[in-house]
Each structure stands twice: as C-alpha cells, then as structure tokens.
Amino acid sequence: MAIAKREPIDSGYDPGPLEMTGSQMIWESLLREGIDIVFGHPGGAILPAYDALAPYEADGRIHHVLVRHEQCAAHMADGYARATGRVGVCIATSGPGATNLVTGLATAQMDSVPVVAITGQVPTNLLGTDAFQESDVVGITQPVCKHNYLVTDIAELPLVMKEAFYIAREGRPGVVLVDICKDTQNAAGVFRYDFDIDLPGFEPWPEYNAEALQAAADLLNRAERPLILAGHGIHLSYTSEELLKLVEKAEIPVVTTLLGTGNIPETHPLSLGMGGMHGEAFANRAVQACDVLVAMGMRFDDRITGRLDRFAANAEIVHFELDRSEVGKNIVPDVAVIGDLAETLPAFLPLIQERHHSDWVQELNVWRAETNEADIIQYEVEELIPPFVIRQLWHATERTDKRVIVVTDVGQHQMWESQYYIHEEAGMLLTSGGLGTMGYALPAAIGAQMSDPHALVWCVAGDGGFQMTLQELATIQQEKLSVKIAIINNGFLGMVRQWQQIFYEKRYVGTPVLSPDYVKLADAYDIPAAVVRHPSEVVPALEQAHATEGPFLIDFQVKEEVNVYPMVAPGAAVDELIRRPKPGYAQGYSGVQPSW
Amino acid sequence: MKYTLVAWMRDTPGVLNRVSGMLRRRNFNIDSLQVSHSETPGISRMTFVVAGDKRVADQVVKQLRKVVDVTAVEDITDQLAVLRELALIRVRTTTATRGEIVQFAEIYRAQIVDVSAESLVVQAVGTEEKVDSLIEFMKPFGIEEMVRTGRVALCRGDNRSKPEKLSTSVFKATARLNGSGRG
C-alpha cells in the first residue's frame, strides 16, 4: 500500500521546430508535458484535433478515454491528477461540450487540482455570431479557472499550451482552459516548445519570511495546548512525513480537513481525524480548547470553522499557506507564514523544541474515549447501517497489499467514509470537498484507476449521486477497468433528507429517490454485481468483489433514515454539536442534544 | 474608509473582464474603476477606489495579484499622491444665468469647453470632493448630462519605489515530479 510513485513527467522529447497544424501542436505539446492520457468527447469544433490524434493513439503515445458526458471527462482528469500529482487533461467540443465541462472544472479548481481543459471553438470568422454550438467558453469558465485562453492565432498556440500547463501545475494547482478556434486547429505553423515562460504577474512560489517562521515557532514553543489543523496543502506539497516528525517532536495533536484526510495516519495516537461540521466531538473540542492553532495548507472553509467569531476563540492562530489570498480571507491569523510547505515545514522543524504535552493529550484522550463509547457501530448491528458497511470496507481493503484509493461522492456516505474508514496515508481518499459535486465519485474513480491499473480503487457513492453519472459504467467496460463500486443505497438524497429532518420538521420534499435494480443495471453493462441487505452479507460481498477480476458493483441497501452525527448546524460554533443518539434512542430521533 | 489601489496588467483581450469579474464574484464594493495605458507599452494601468476596511482592501490586493495577467498591485492610500478626477458637465443656460455659471466655473478653475445657445459644457479637474462640490453648485441651473472619469492617481516625488515584478518562472512542481526536486 505504498504511496503513488511519481513518475517523471519530463519526457525530454523535443526534436526542435517543426512545421505542423494547430491540431498536431496540441498533441505535440502534450507529449512534451509528459501527458499520455486524455479524457474527452469529440464534436464538430474539436474534430481537427481528434483527427490529428490518430497517429498518436495508433502507436500508443497518447491514449484517449471516451466519456459518456463531458462533465465526467473533467472529473476523470481530476481523479487522475489527484491520484498522481500530475496534470489531468480533458478535451471537449465547443458549446454544449464545453459547458458540460464546467461542473468538473469548478470541482477541480475548488480543490486545487491541476487540470488542463482543451475545448474546440467555432472558426474565428463566426466568433460572436451565435453560430451553431458557439458559447463564450472563456467567459463562462473564467470564474472557475485559475486562468484561461482563447486561441485565434496559430502563432500563439505553442506558447499558450506551455503556459497552460505551467500555470495549472506550479504554485497552488488549479484549472487552465484553452479554447481553440477550429480554423486555428486547421492552420499550419511552426511548432517549437523551447520558450521561456514570462508571466510577470504569476507568482506561484512566494519566498517565505524567516522572521515570520521564527515568530510562529516562538508561539508554538510557548503553547501548552497546541493543535495542528492540516489541510490539502500537506498532501499537495508531499510533506506528510515532515508533519509527522513535527507532531512527534513536540507531541502536538492533529485535526485534518476533509481533503487533509490521512495527512498523518489515523491510527496514530495524536490523530484526531477530521474536524468541522461532521468531525468528531473530541476533534472540534480540541479546536475550541487549544491555545495555539497551527493551520497548514488549508483555507478555513466554513465547513471546518463553523461560526467564525467563535472558532478557536482561545487560540493564537498561525497560518502556513502558499496562496497569500487565503491568509486573512476568513480568519485573520496572529502569524502568517506564506510559502511552500515543502520549504517552510522542514525549516520550521529545527525551530521547534522537543517536548511533551501530556496533560493536554490526556484530556483529549478522555474526550475521545467518551465519543467512542457513544459510537453508533456498537449497538446497531441487527440492521444494515452505513457506518458498519464503511468499517467493513476498511477491514477488507486493509488486508490487501495493493495500493488502495477510495473515491467518495458527496453526501452522507462521504462523511461516514471519512469517519469510519481508517486512512493511513495522505492522498488515498479522493473526494469533492470544496464544491461538493454529486456524481463525482464514479468518473473520478475511473480517472484514478486509469493512472494505476494495479491499484484497488473503490468508488463509494450514494444512490443519489451515483445516478448522476452512472452512464460511465460503459466507460469502465470500454476501458476494461477494475473499479469496485459500493452504492450506499438508502432510498433518499440522504444528507438533504437529514437537513429536512433536523431543520425543516421532517418535510421530505424532493428527497425520496427511486433507484433502478443496480444488479440488473450492472448486468446490462456486463459488470458483475451483488445486493446486500443484511449485515451478515457485507463481508462475503466485499470478498467476492475483491476476488473478482475486473469491476464489481455492490448495492448496499441500508437502513433508510440514518443520520450523520455528530453534526454542527450551519452557523453554529463547532463545539455546539448535535451528538450521536445514545443507545435506546430511535434512529429517527431529531432532537438537538445538549453538547457534552 | 476609501482605499486607492493601482494595478498594472498585461493588455490582453478580456483582462478588464477578468478583473471586474473577480471583483463582482468576490462581492467587493468598488466605488470607481478607471483603466488607461501606462508608461510601458502593452501594460495597462487600473485605478480602483475600494470602500471598506483595511482587511477588505488587503483582500482586494491579494485577489488582484492572483489574476495571472495582473503584473503588479499597490495600495497607495497611505502614500503622498496626486488624486484627480475629470468631469464634463453640460449645464442648461439662459442669458440670465450664463454669467453666473462661468463665474462658478472660474472659482473652481474649471473650463468652459463648449458653448451653445441653451447650454454650455464645463470641464472640471480635481479631487472627487472638488468635483462633487462644483456639481452641487451647478445643479440648480439644471445639469443635462454629465460624465466623470473616476479617480486616477499618481504618487508624488521621483524617488518612490516602483512595484516590483511579482516573480520569475520557477518550475518547482515540475522538478518535484521529475524527482530532481524535494519530496
């Protein structure tokens, strides 16, 4: 279960200036960026590029994955990028093709995932005429991209391609879209790729300030109740090892964000798991009780902070962050260290004194024990409940020696996965955290599996989200992938239903959702499947899935009205939790329990 | 509090849209926004007046810096600067009022740049306060049409530091992935 091996992306391939068409330039650029896979869907305005792809596909230099909906091309590129750290590439035609990408691009951008999207555009002489399949793609995607380009001149294309990959990859990763007019794809020009990038306004790697680092160290060295809040930035900078060293050197407990899951192994005694809206009570209590909070590579999202003015109210806050615009956006820190964690964290480590915080950790352990006592799993074994399914999934994957990647959709199952799956390393959970995009899991799992055919990839989705993108089952078969799928099927759009139960007096408007017979559906795609209705069937089904070559789908028909606890109501402080119902309470219990 | 920000940006198609779109998306309150050429060919200069507190102004600066085409941003609120606005005001006139209007204009060192039988156009240059005040005086005569440029600003003195270029290219992520960097 080793972390993804990062393969060289620099192919070193550059035969110098060559005469070619714009379409060829697209693929030649990709080769020079070390890209060998694209996810896309053809159409009129991108046809020249697809035509030019033929020789690259024929000799295996570039593999094209045909999606069933362009949104999924963006999600697959996203899943591929998250699983590898490399840039994911998706491609679509103009108009509807490009607008279909938008949700996927916004998802990737919100979660700092490097994706380059290539779209065809109507010929330059038709621009602005409301031509067939014309839309203002640069205008539409601007708010959800790190940067984007419209290319109308063949002479600009090579540089634009190089800049696009540079911007997507360097600094805080993000999405860059390149919209290329059809006549520009057809035009001929000279292709070279040895440009120097000259983007004076793009500051990917700000230099950190040594004084700020020292000030941060002084604060942490003085702390009696220190806490680290670790986000996606730790994984993006590959610094989870340094983080662990820091944590152990000064005995500092760690709370993670959803995308920071696994930044330190969740079996580690100093790991408190995820904080925020569905974080465990002891994790949120730690945030509220700490005296120095060191936030690393995270952006104080409302789902993690709850009510801002009561967030970590007793703490002095240190913020390590690469993107300076995140500093002071939601929380104004006492000390900000702006820079790359791969530099700041190793430089920070020697400034931190070796010490123990036994009293603080002891206190947290008391809170933890209390939470574990109220754990839902311990007394709901007669009926099939989602937390049990997730925990068994963890047990099943724990036994494999393969690299495990879990991809979750959005909603209740996503939170249960976060709570009940034990993540041992950063980057093993792929999920749409910022945008919360239902339908993400299946295509992102396909993207992840494409990056590593030997990995054990589990797509965990609810019955609502799965039905948003289930057409990609066909892609799984067309690409002969072995994605394993767990549908946590409770007959509801569960998280919305939970909110309706708690905040809207149980008026379930628009949330009961009908599912097809997933076994039959899978059968239509020639994918083996099983249905699970009782706890005793869970382990055999998981074993069958693992024993089966290729894809496998399990329809877990779980108890309907189960809620995710604990829960911080929107706008409440993170210690104002709705706790798990105590034994004896009915599952449908909707009252707000006192926070204890 | 009003903050004066100056941003320099590559004169690319859509750069104004990128900046204004970001300001709208992030719900910043912008009093005025003015775009023009700068001393450097290919670089436009934008002057913003931002309403809000220091934290808001800082966020605007940081978010502007994130726009790839923006090459430099400076908050010149606390610097000695020449702040000016130009206004063209068409005022209704009669033989009885014309003299009075011209007198007011002279007091404000404004110029009469167009005269017709029933109106004249006053051109005023100054701080927003001065322009506001002139407009107040002109209102009773009847303002038929008016245009204001919004604030432009230039720091005083010749030894002020020019905002540095934000960065040069660093292929750190690329190096990392290639194994020649850290991690």
Coordinates of N, CA and C in Angstrom, one line a residue, chain A residues 195-380:
Chain A
F195 N 10.2 27.8 -25.4 CA 10.0 29.1 -24.9 C 10.4 29.2 -23.4
D196 N 10.9 30.4 -23.0 CA 10.9 30.8 -21.6 C 9.5 31.3 -21.2
I197 N 9.1 30.8 -20.1 CA 7.8 31.3 -19.6 C 8.0 32.7 -19.1
D198 N 7.3 33.7 -19.5 CA 7.4 35.0 -19.0 C 6.1 35.5 -18.5
L199 N 5.7 35.2 -17.3 CA 4.5 35.7 -16.7 C 4.7 36.5 -15.5
P200 N 5.0 37.8 -15.7 CA 5.5 38.6 -14.5 C 4.4 38.7 -13.4
G201 N 3.1 38.4 -13.8 CA 2.1 38.6 -12.8 C 1.7 37.3 -12.1
F202 N 2.4 36.2 -12.5 CA 2.1 34.9 -11.9 C 3.1 34.6 -10.8
E203 N 2.7 34.5 -9.6 CA 3.7 34.3 -8.5 C 3.4 32.9 -7.8
P204 N 3.9 31.8 -8.5 CA 3.5 30.5 -7.9 C 4.1 30.2 -6.6
W205 N 5.4 30.6 -6.4 CA 6.1 30.2 -5.2 C 6.7 31.4 -4.4
P206 N 5.8 32.0 -3.7 CA 6.4 33.1 -2.9 C 7.4 32.7 -1.9
E207 N 8.4 33.5 -1.7 CA 9.5 33.1 -0.7 C 9.0 33.4 0.7
Y208 N 9.3 32.4 1.6 CA 8.8 32.6 2.9 C 9.6 33.6 3.7
N209 N 9.1 34.2 4.7 CA 9.8 35.1 5.6 C 10.3 34.4 6.8
A210 N 11.6 34.4 7.0 CA 12.2 33.7 8.1 C 11.8 34.3 9.4
E211 N 11.5 35.6 9.5 CA 11.1 36.1 10.8 C 9.7 35.6 11.2
A212 N 8.9 35.5 10.2 CA 7.5 35.0 10.4 C 7.6 33.6 10.9
L213 N 8.5 32.8 10.3 CA 8.7 31.4 10.7 C 9.1 31.3 12.1
Q214 N 10.1 32.2 12.5 CA 10.5 32.2 13.9 C 9.4 32.6 14.8
A215 N 8.6 33.6 14.4 CA 7.5 34.1 15.3 C 6.5 32.9 15.5
A216 N 6.3 32.2 14.4 CA 5.4 31.0 14.5 C 6.0 30.0 15.5
A217 N 7.3 29.8 15.4 CA 7.9 28.8 16.2 C 7.9 29.2 17.7
D218 N 8.1 30.5 17.9 CA 8.0 31.0 19.3 C 6.6 30.8 19.9
L219 N 5.6 31.1 19.1 CA 4.2 30.8 19.6 C 4.0 29.4 19.9
L220 N 4.4 28.5 19.0 CA 4.2 27.1 19.2 C 5.0 26.5 20.4
N221 N 6.3 27.1 20.6 CA 7.1 26.6 21.7 C 6.5 27.0 23.0
R222 N 5.8 28.1 23.1 CA 5.2 28.5 24.3 C 3.9 27.8 24.6
A223 N 3.3 27.2 23.6 CA 2.0 26.6 23.8 C 1.9 25.5 24.8
E224 N 0.8 25.5 25.6 CA 0.5 24.4 26.5 C -0.5 23.4 25.9
R225 N -1.3 24.0 25.0 CA -2.4 23.2 24.4 C -2.3 23.4 22.9
P226 N -1.3 22.9 22.2 CA -1.1 23.2 20.8 C -1.9 22.2 20.0
L227 N -2.3 22.7 18.8 CA -3.1 21.8 17.9 C -2.7 22.2 16.4
I228 N -2.6 21.2 15.6 CA -2.3 21.4 14.2 C -3.6 21.1 13.4
L229 N -3.9 22.0 12.5 CA -5.1 21.7 11.6 C -4.5 21.6 10.2
A230 N -4.5 20.4 9.7 CA -3.7 20.1 8.5 C -4.7 19.9 7.3
G231 N -4.4 20.6 6.2 CA -5.3 20.5 5.1 C -4.6 19.9 3.8
H232 N -5.3 20.1 2.7 CA -4.8 19.5 1.4 C -3.4 19.9 1.1
G233 N -3.0 21.1 1.5 CA -1.6 21.6 1.2 C -0.5 20.6 1.6
I234 N -0.8 19.9 2.7 CA 0.3 18.9 3.2 C 0.5 17.8 2.1
H235 N -0.6 17.3 1.6 CA -0.5 16.3 0.5 C 0.0 16.9 -0.8
L236 N -0.5 18.1 -1.1 CA 0.0 18.7 -2.4 C 1.5 19.0 -2.4
S237 N 2.0 19.2 -1.2 CA 3.5 19.5 -1.1 C 4.3 18.3 -0.7
Y238 N 3.6 17.1 -0.6 CA 4.2 15.9 -0.1 C 5.0 16.1 1.2
T239 N 4.4 16.7 2.2 CA 5.1 16.9 3.4 C 4.5 16.1 4.6
S240 N 3.8 15.1 4.3 CA 3.1 14.4 5.5 C 4.2 13.8 6.4
E241 N 5.4 13.4 5.8 CA 6.4 12.8 6.7 C 7.0 13.9 7.6
E242 N 7.2 15.1 7.0 CA 7.7 16.2 7.9 C 6.7 16.6 8.9
L243 N 5.4 16.5 8.6 CA 4.4 16.8 9.5 C 4.4 15.8 10.7
L244 N 4.6 14.6 10.3 CA 4.6 13.6 11.4 C 5.8 13.8 12.3
K245 N 7.0 14.2 11.7 CA 8.1 14.5 12.6 C 7.8 15.6 13.5
L246 N 7.2 16.7 13.0 CA 6.9 17.8 13.8 C 5.9 17.4 15.0
V247 N 4.9 16.7 14.6 CA 3.9 16.2 15.5 C 4.5 15.4 16.7
E248 N 5.4 14.5 16.3 CA 6.0 13.6 17.3 C 7.1 14.4 18.1
K249 N 7.8 15.3 17.5 CA 8.8 16.0 18.2 C 8.2 16.8 19.4
A250 N 7.1 17.5 19.2 CA 6.5 18.3 20.2 C 5.2 17.8 20.7
E251 N 4.9 16.6 20.5 CA 3.6 16.0 20.9 C 2.4 16.9 20.7
I252 N 2.1 17.1 19.4 CA 1.0 18.0 19.0 C -0.1 17.2 18.3
P253 N -1.3 17.2 18.9 CA -2.4 16.5 18.2 C -2.7 17.2 16.9
V254 N -3.3 16.4 16.0 CA -3.6 16.9 14.6 C -5.1 16.6 14.3
V255 N -5.7 17.7 13.9 CA -7.0 17.6 13.2 C -6.8 17.9 11.8
T256 N -7.5 17.1 10.9 CA -7.4 17.4 9.5 C -8.7 17.9 8.9
T257 N -8.6 18.5 7.7 CA -9.8 18.9 7.0 C -10.2 17.6 6.2
L258 N -11.3 17.7 5.4 CA -11.7 16.5 4.6 C -10.6 16.2 3.6
L259 N -10.1 17.2 2.9 CA -9.1 16.9 1.9 C -7.7 16.7 2.5
G260 N -7.6 16.9 3.8 CA -6.3 16.6 4.5 C -6.3 15.3 5.1
T261 N -7.4 14.5 4.9 CA -7.5 13.2 5.4 C -6.3 12.3 5.2
G262 N -5.8 11.7 6.2 CA -4.6 10.8 6.1 C -3.3 11.6 6.1
N263 N -3.3 12.9 6.4 CA -2.1 13.6 6.5 C -1.1 13.0 7.5
I264 N -1.7 12.6 8.6 CA -0.9 11.6 9.5 C -1.8 10.4 9.6
P265 N -1.2 9.2 9.8 CA -2.0 8.0 9.8 C -3.1 8.2 10.9
E266 N -4.3 7.8 10.6 CA -5.4 7.9 11.5 C -5.4 7.0 12.7
T267 N -4.4 6.0 12.6 CA -4.2 5.1 13.8 C -3.2 5.7 14.7
H268 N -2.6 6.8 14.3 CA -1.6 7.5 15.2 C -2.3 8.1 16.4
P269 N -1.7 7.9 17.6 CA -2.4 8.4 18.8 C -2.6 9.9 18.8
L270 N -1.9 10.6 18.0 CA -2.1 12.1 18.0 C -3.0 12.5 16.9
S271 N -3.6 11.6 16.2 CA -4.5 11.9 15.1 C -5.9 12.0 15.7
L272 N -6.6 13.1 15.5 CA -7.9 13.3 16.0 C -8.9 13.2 14.8
G273 N -8.5 12.9 13.6 CA -9.3 12.8 12.5 C -9.8 14.1 12.0
M274 N -10.9 14.1 11.3 CA -11.4 15.3 10.6 C -12.2 16.2 11.7
G275 N -12.1 17.5 11.4 CA -12.8 18.4 12.3 C -14.0 19.0 11.5
G276 N -14.7 19.9 12.1 CA -15.7 20.7 11.4 C -17.1 20.1 11.5
M277 N -17.9 20.3 10.5 CA -19.3 20.1 10.6 C -19.7 18.6 11.0
H278 N -18.9 17.6 10.5 CA -19.2 16.3 10.8 C -17.9 15.6 11.5
G279 N -17.1 16.5 12.0 CA -15.9 16.0 12.7 C -16.3 15.4 14.1
E280 N -15.5 14.6 14.6 CA -15.8 14.0 15.9 C -15.8 15.1 17.0
A281 N -16.6 14.9 18.0 CA -16.7 15.9 19.1 C -15.3 16.2 19.7
F282 N -14.5 15.2 19.9 CA -13.2 15.5 20.5 C -12.3 16.3 19.6
A283 N -12.5 16.1 18.3 CA -11.6 16.9 17.4 C -12.1 18.4 17.5
N284 N -13.4 18.6 17.4 CA -13.8 20.0 17.5 C -13.6 20.6 18.8
R285 N -13.7 19.8 19.9 CA -13.5 20.3 21.2 C -12.0 20.8 21.3
A286 N -11.1 20.0 20.7 CA -9.7 20.3 20.7 C -9.5 21.7 20.0
V287 N -10.2 21.9 18.9 CA -10.0 23.2 18.2 C -10.4 24.3 19.1
Q288 N -11.5 24.1 19.8 CA -12.0 25.2 20.7 C -11.2 25.4 21.9
A289 N -10.5 24.3 22.4 CA -9.8 24.4 23.6 C -8.3 24.7 23.5
C290 N -7.8 24.6 22.3 CA -6.3 24.8 22.1 C -5.9 26.2 22.4
D291 N -4.6 26.4 22.7 CA -4.2 27.8 22.9 C -3.3 28.3 21.8
V292 N -2.8 27.4 21.0 CA -2.1 27.8 19.7 C -2.6 26.8 18.6
L293 N -3.2 27.4 17.6 CA -3.7 26.5 16.5 C -2.8 26.8 15.3
V294 N -2.1 25.8 14.8 CA -1.3 25.9 13.6 C -2.0 25.3 12.4
A295 N -2.5 26.2 11.5 CA -3.2 25.7 10.4 C -2.2 25.6 9.2
M296 N -2.2 24.4 8.6 CA -1.2 24.2 7.5 C -1.9 23.8 6.2
G297 N -1.7 24.6 5.2 CA -2.2 24.2 3.8 C -3.7 24.1 3.8
M298 N -4.4 25.0 4.4 CA -5.9 24.9 4.4 C -6.4 26.3 4.4
R299 N -7.7 26.5 4.1 CA -8.3 27.8 3.9 C -9.4 28.2 4.7
F300 N -9.6 27.6 5.9 CA -10.6 27.9 6.9 C -12.0 28.0 6.2
D301 N -12.3 26.9 5.5 CA -13.6 26.8 4.9 C -14.7 26.8 6.0
D302 N -15.9 27.3 5.6 CA -17.0 27.4 6.6 C -17.3 26.0 7.2
R303 N -17.1 24.9 6.4 CA -17.4 23.6 6.9 C -16.5 23.2 8.0
I304 N -15.3 23.8 8.1 CA -14.3 23.4 9.1 C -14.4 24.4 10.3
T305 N -14.8 25.7 10.0 CA -14.7 26.6 11.1 C -16.1 26.8 11.9
G306 N -17.2 26.5 11.2 CA -18.5 26.8 11.8 C -18.5 28.3 12.0
R307 N -19.2 28.7 13.1 CA -19.3 30.2 13.3 C -17.9 30.8 13.5
L308 N -17.6 31.7 12.7 CA -16.2 32.3 12.6 C -15.8 32.9 13.9
D309 N -16.7 33.8 14.5 CA -16.2 34.5 15.6 C -16.1 33.7 16.9
R310 N -16.5 32.5 16.8 CA -16.3 31.6 18.0 C -15.3 30.4 17.7
F311 N -14.7 30.5 16.5 CA -13.8 29.5 16.1 C -12.4 29.7 16.8
A312 N -12.0 28.6 17.5 CA -10.7 28.6 18.2 C -10.5 30.0 18.9
A313 N -11.6 30.4 19.6 CA -11.6 31.7 20.2 C -10.5 31.9 21.3
N314 N -10.0 30.8 21.8 CA -9.0 30.9 22.9 C -7.6 30.8 22.3
A315 N -7.5 30.6 21.0 CA -6.2 30.3 20.5 C -5.5 31.5 19.7
E316 N -4.2 31.5 19.8 CA -3.5 32.3 18.8 C -3.3 31.4 17.6
I317 N -3.5 32.0 16.4 CA -3.5 31.2 15.2 C -2.3 31.5 14.3
V318 N -1.7 30.4 13.9 CA -0.6 30.5 12.9 C -1.1 29.9 11.6
H319 N -0.9 30.6 10.5 CA -1.4 30.0 9.2 C -0.2 29.9 8.3
F320 N 0.1 28.6 8.0 CA 1.1 28.3 6.9 C 0.3 28.1 5.6
E321 N 0.6 28.9 4.6 CA -0.2 28.8 3.4 C 0.6 29.3 2.2
L322 N 0.4 28.7 1.0 CA 1.1 29.1 -0.2 C 0.4 30.2 -0.9
D323 N -1.0 30.2 -0.8 CA -1.8 31.2 -1.6 C -2.0 32.3 -0.6
R324 N -1.4 33.5 -0.8 CA -1.5 34.6 0.2 C -2.9 35.1 0.3
S325 N -3.7 34.9 -0.8 CA -5.1 35.5 -0.7 C -5.9 34.7 0.3
E326 N -5.5 33.5 0.7 CA -6.2 32.7 1.7 C -5.9 33.2 3.1
V327 N -4.8 33.9 3.2 CA -4.5 34.4 4.6 C -5.3 35.7 4.9
G328 N -6.0 35.6 5.9 CA -6.9 36.7 6.3 C -8.2 36.8 5.5
K329 N -8.5 35.8 4.7 CA -9.8 35.8 4.0 C -10.9 35.5 4.9
N330 N -10.8 34.4 5.7 CA -11.9 34.1 6.6 C -11.4 34.3 8.1
I331 N -10.2 33.9 8.3 CA -9.6 34.0 9.7 C -8.3 34.9 9.6
V332 N -8.2 35.9 10.4 CA -7.0 36.7 10.4 C -6.1 36.0 11.4
P333 N -4.9 35.5 11.0 CA -4.0 34.8 11.9 C -3.2 35.8 12.6
D334 N -2.6 35.3 13.8 CA -1.7 36.1 14.5 C -0.3 36.1 13.8
V335 N 0.0 35.0 13.2 CA 1.3 34.9 12.4 C 0.9 34.1 11.2
A336 N 1.4 34.7 10.0 CA 1.2 34.0 8.8 C 2.5 33.7 8.2
V337 N 2.7 32.4 7.8 CA 3.9 32.0 7.0 C 3.5 31.7 5.6
I338 N 3.8 32.7 4.7 CA 3.4 32.5 3.3 C 4.5 31.8 2.6
G339 N 4.2 30.6 2.0 CA 5.3 29.9 1.3 C 4.9 28.5 1.1
D340 N 5.9 27.8 0.4 CA 5.7 26.4 0.1 C 6.0 25.5 1.3
L341 N 5.0 24.7 1.7 CA 5.2 23.9 2.9 C 6.4 23.0 2.7
A342 N 6.8 22.6 1.5 CA 8.0 21.8 1.3 C 9.2 22.5 1.7
E343 N 9.2 23.9 1.8 CA 10.3 24.6 2.3 C 10.1 25.0 3.8
T344 N 8.8 25.5 4.1 CA 8.6 26.1 5.4 C 8.6 25.0 6.5
L345 N 8.0 23.8 6.2 CA 7.9 22.8 7.2 C 9.3 22.3 7.6
P346 N 10.2 21.9 6.6 CA 11.5 21.4 7.0 C 12.3 22.5 7.8
A347 N 12.1 23.8 7.4 CA 12.8 24.9 8.1 C 12.2 25.1 9.5
F348 N 10.9 24.8 9.7 CA 10.2 25.0 10.9 C 10.6 24.0 12.0
L349 N 10.8 22.8 11.5 CA 11.1 21.6 12.4 C 12.2 21.9 13.4
P350 N 13.4 22.4 12.9 CA 14.5 22.6 13.9 C 14.2 23.7 14.9
L351 N 13.3 24.6 14.6 CA 13.0 25.7 15.4 C 12.0 25.3 16.6
I352 N 11.5 24.1 16.5 CA 10.5 23.6 17.5 C 11.2 22.8 18.5
Q353 N 10.9 23.1 19.8 CA 11.6 22.4 20.9 C 10.9 21.0 21.0
E354 N 11.8 20.0 21.4 CA 11.3 18.7 21.8 C 10.6 18.8 23.1
R355 N 9.3 18.4 23.2 CA 8.7 18.5 24.5 C 7.4 17.6 24.5
H356 N 6.8 17.5 25.6 CA 5.6 16.7 25.8 C 4.4 17.6 26.2
H357 N 3.3 17.3 25.8 CA 2.1 18.0 26.2 C 1.1 16.9 26.8
S358 N 1.6 16.2 27.8 CA 0.9 15.0 28.3 C -0.5 15.3 28.8
D359 N -0.6 16.4 29.6 CA -1.9 16.8 30.2 C -2.9 17.0 29.1
W360 N -2.5 17.8 28.1 CA -3.4 18.2 27.0 C -3.8 16.9 26.3
V361 N -2.9 16.1 25.9 CA -3.2 14.8 25.2 C -4.1 13.9 26.0
Q362 N -3.8 13.9 27.3 CA -4.6 13.1 28.2 C -6.0 13.5 28.2
E363 N -6.2 14.8 28.3 CA -7.5 15.4 28.3 C -8.3 15.0 27.0
L364 N -7.6 15.1 25.9 CA -8.2 14.8 24.6 C -8.6 13.3 24.6
N365 N -7.7 12.5 25.2 CA -8.0 11.0 25.2 C -9.2 10.7 26.0
V366 N -9.5 11.5 27.0 CA -10.7 11.3 27.8 C -11.9 11.6 26.9
W367 N -11.8 12.7 26.2 CA -12.9 13.1 25.3 C -13.1 12.0 24.2
R368 N -12.0 11.5 23.8 CA -12.1 10.5 22.7 C -12.8 9.3 23.2
A369 N -12.4 8.8 24.4 CA -13.0 7.6 25.0 C -14.5 7.8 25.1
E370 N -14.9 9.0 25.5 CA -16.3 9.3 25.7 C -17.0 9.2 24.4
T371 N -16.4 9.7 23.3 CA -17.0 9.6 22.0 C -17.1 8.2 21.5
N372 N -16.1 7.4 21.7 CA -16.1 6.0 21.3 C -17.2 5.2 22.0
E373 N -17.4 5.6 23.2 CA -18.5 4.9 24.0 C -19.8 5.0 23.3
A374 N -20.0 6.2 22.7 CA -21.3 6.5 22.1 C -21.4 6.1 20.7
D375 N -20.3 5.3 20.3 CA -20.2 5.0 18.8 C -21.4 4.2 18.3
I376 N -22.0 4.6 17.3 CA -23.2 4.0 16.7 C -23.0 2.6 16.3
I377 N -21.7 2.2 15.9 CA -21.5 0.9 15.4 C -21.7 -0.2 16.5
Q378 N -21.5 0.2 17.7 CA -21.5 -0.8 18.8 C -22.9 -1.3 19.1
Y379 N -24.0 -0.7 18.7 CA -25.3 -1.2 19.1 C -26.3 -1.2 18.0
E380 N -25.9 -1.1 16.8 CA -26.8 -1.1 15.7 C -26.4 -2.2 14.7

